[in-house]
Amino acid sequence: MIENILLLALALFSVSIALSLYRVIRGPSMPDRAIALDTIGINLLSSIAIVSIVLKTKAYLEAILILGILAFIGTIAFTKYIERGVIVERKSND
């Protein structure tokens, strides 16, 4: 019973990732695309956690941590790019 629920949740996360990917491609504005990318990252984290539970292993927990950090940094970088137009600001020696 629990395994069926986990597989259903995995399928729904896959649908959510596909819909978010559509929003990234066809999004009307850059903030919509940033939110969709963040949503994809969160859904991937959840999907990996479900796969880890279904396979009864702790091997994927490190991948969840790394993907979470990368998703956070990517979201910050993308929003900074939207706001200022550059990601890394360089000081000029004038």
Rosetta silent file (secondary structure, phi, psi, omega in degrees, C-alpha in Angstrom):
SEQUENCE: MIENILLLALALFSVSIALSLYRVIRGPSMPDRAIALDTIGINLLSSIAIVSIVLKTKAYLEAILILGILAFIGTIAFTKYIERGVIVERKSND
SCORE:     score description
SCORE:     0.000 S_00000001
   1 L     0.000  -50.318 -179.568    0.000    0.000    0.000 S_00000001
   2 H   -63.145  -40.154 -179.228    2.698    2.488    1.005 S_00000001
   3 H   -63.809  -37.071  177.193    4.799    1.598   -2.031 S_00000001
   4 H   -65.133  -40.051  178.295    1.854    2.299   -4.343 S_00000001
   5 H   -65.308  -41.084  178.307    1.353    5.705   -2.733 S_00000001
   6 H   -65.028  -39.564  177.458    5.051    6.494   -3.124 S_00000001
   7 H   -67.502  -36.670  175.322    4.976    5.504   -6.789 S_00000001
   8 H   -64.395  -43.190  177.635    1.882    7.653   -7.318 S_00000001
   9 H   -62.290  -39.164  177.959    3.657   10.576   -5.649 S_00000001
  10 H   -63.471  -40.680  177.563    6.677    9.999   -7.894 S_00000001
  11 H   -65.914  -39.653  179.039    4.432   10.083  -10.963 S_00000001
  12 H   -68.926  -35.787  174.844    2.777   13.303   -9.790 S_00000001
  13 H   -64.762  -35.897  177.387    6.163   14.901   -9.158 S_00000001
  14 H   -64.797  -40.738  176.817    7.126   13.947  -12.704 S_00000001
  15 H   -64.100  -41.885  179.382    4.015   15.656  -14.042 S_00000001
  16 H   -63.758  -39.202  177.304    4.799   18.717  -11.942 S_00000001
  17 H   -64.773  -40.634  179.163    8.355   18.827  -13.295 S_00000001
  18 H   -64.876  -41.488  178.606    7.032   18.600  -16.854 S_00000001
  19 H   -67.605  -37.309  177.415    4.572   21.450  -16.269 S_00000001
  20 H   -68.244  -35.894  176.765    7.286   23.576  -14.675 S_00000001
  21 H   -64.190  -38.074  174.822    9.571   22.872  -17.618 S_00000001
  22 H   -61.418  -40.446  179.438    6.843   24.145  -19.909 S_00000001
  23 H   -66.687  -34.487  177.171    6.689   27.312  -17.780 S_00000001
  24 H   -65.616  -41.543 -177.143   10.465   27.732  -18.082 S_00000001
  25 H   -75.326  -45.015 -172.910   10.285   27.479  -21.870 S_00000001
  26 H  -105.838    8.719 -175.620    7.097   29.478  -22.491 S_00000001
  27 L   -54.321  140.721 -178.403    7.061   31.706  -19.395 S_00000001
  28 L   -73.179  -23.649 -178.839    5.749   35.207  -19.999 S_00000001
  29 L  -143.753  165.998 -179.588    8.438   36.864  -17.871 S_00000001
  30 H   -65.501  -41.236  176.935   11.845   36.199  -16.349 S_00000001
  31 H   -60.561  -35.220  176.030   10.562   36.034  -12.727 S_00000001
  32 H   -62.407  -39.709  178.894    8.084   33.327  -13.811 S_00000001
  33 H   -67.486  -38.272  178.699   10.973   31.358  -15.262 S_00000001
  34 H   -64.298  -42.267  178.784   13.009   31.772  -12.061 S_00000001
  35 H   -66.344  -39.695  178.736   10.139   30.474   -9.949 S_00000001
  36 H   -64.835  -40.132  177.154    9.615   27.548  -12.326 S_00000001
  37 H   -63.918  -39.877  177.715   13.309   26.626  -12.120 S_00000001
  38 H   -65.411  -38.661  177.776   13.144   26.733   -8.335 S_00000001
  39 H   -64.897  -39.225  176.727   10.040   24.557   -8.420 S_00000001
  40 H   -61.811  -43.350  178.964   11.827   22.033  -10.640 S_00000001
  41 H   -61.068  -43.922  179.798   14.688   21.901   -8.134 S_00000001
  42 H   -65.999  -41.265  179.015   12.345   21.289   -5.202 S_00000001
  43 H   -67.627  -34.783  175.273   10.428   18.611   -7.112 S_00000001
  44 H   -65.053  -40.435  176.854   13.684   16.879   -8.067 S_00000001
  45 H   -59.760  -45.467 -179.839   14.711   16.843   -4.409 S_00000001
  46 H   -65.439  -39.253  179.470   11.400   15.288   -3.464 S_00000001
  47 H   -65.116  -42.093  178.256   11.592   12.742   -6.278 S_00000001
  48 H   -64.957  -37.267  177.353   15.070   11.643   -5.261 S_00000001
  49 H   -63.895  -41.277  179.048   13.894   11.295   -1.659 S_00000001
  50 H   -66.254  -41.675  177.138   10.999    9.077   -2.761 S_00000001
  51 H   -61.116  -39.172  178.116   13.318    6.935   -4.883 S_00000001
  52 H   -63.534  -38.558  178.783   15.586    6.597   -1.844 S_00000001
  53 H   -69.903  -43.376 -178.594   12.646    5.446    0.279 S_00000001
  54 H   -63.549  -40.957 -179.484   11.394    2.990   -2.351 S_00000001
  55 H   -83.056   -4.769  178.603   14.861    1.458   -2.801 S_00000001
  56 L    54.705   51.680  179.355   15.439    1.450    0.984 S_00000001
  57 L  -138.433  155.324  176.847   18.872    3.028    0.709 S_00000001
  58 L  -104.731    9.539 -175.531   20.604    6.089    2.092 S_00000001
  59 L   -67.124  -26.269 -175.439   22.903    6.444   -0.908 S_00000001
  60 L   -89.962   -4.436 -176.618   20.871    9.245   -2.464 S_00000001
  61 H   -66.171  -35.022  176.929   20.798   11.506    0.582 S_00000001
  62 H   -68.509  -36.257  176.886   24.072   13.165   -0.363 S_00000001
  63 H   -64.419  -36.786  176.875   22.737   13.822   -3.851 S_00000001
  64 H   -62.940  -44.229 -179.975   19.703   15.498   -2.271 S_00000001
  65 H   -62.773  -47.164 -179.043   21.946   17.753   -0.215 S_00000001
  66 H   -65.164  -43.379  179.468   24.139   18.731   -3.178 S_00000001
  67 H   -64.941  -36.172  177.105   21.155   19.327   -5.457 S_00000001
  68 H   -63.923  -43.073  178.146   19.511   21.470   -2.775 S_00000001
  69 H   -64.806  -44.895 -179.959   22.608   23.633   -2.438 S_00000001
  70 H   -65.206  -37.823  178.104   22.953   23.980   -6.216 S_00000001
  71 H   -65.510  -40.190  178.731   19.271   24.850   -6.623 S_00000001
  72 H   -64.923  -48.040 -179.979   19.548   27.536   -3.956 S_00000001
  73 H   -63.911  -40.175  178.182   22.684   29.064   -5.462 S_00000001
  74 H   -63.336  -40.566  178.524   21.180   28.903   -8.947 S_00000001
  75 H   -64.948  -43.242  178.688   18.027   30.673   -7.812 S_00000001
  76 H   -62.746  -44.999 -179.351   20.044   33.425   -6.120 S_00000001
  77 H   -64.168  -41.323 -178.796   22.251   33.876   -9.202 S_00000001
  78 H   -67.040  -41.664  178.568   19.273   33.966  -11.562 S_00000001
  79 H   -68.363  -34.549  176.057   17.389   36.537   -9.490 S_00000001
  80 H   -66.349  -38.194  176.965   20.522   38.665   -9.231 S_00000001
  81 H   -64.810  -41.393  179.017   20.846   38.501  -13.018 S_00000001
  82 H   -63.896  -40.940 -175.591   17.209   39.534  -13.440 S_00000001
  83 H   -73.401  -45.152 -171.875   17.632   42.427  -11.036 S_00000001
  84 H  -111.955  -19.322 -179.161   20.984   43.855  -12.161 S_00000001
  85 L    93.149   -9.237  176.921   21.805   42.272  -15.508 S_00000001
  86 L  -136.236  155.720  177.723   25.087   40.726  -14.283 S_00000001
  87 L   -97.185  -47.282 -179.740   25.876   37.906  -11.901 S_00000001
  88 L  -108.525  118.618  178.652   29.421   38.805  -10.868 S_00000001
  89 L   -89.333  133.333  178.238   30.107   42.479  -10.325 S_00000001
  90 L  -112.844  135.980  178.336   33.624   43.621  -10.985 S_00000001
  91 L   -82.152  135.288  177.275   35.051   46.766   -9.501 S_00000001
  92 L   -90.998  147.216 -178.264   36.725   49.104  -11.939 S_00000001
  93 L   -95.044   61.068  179.438   40.036   50.715  -10.986 S_00000001
  94 L   -93.788    0.000    0.000   39.127   54.281  -11.913 S_00000001
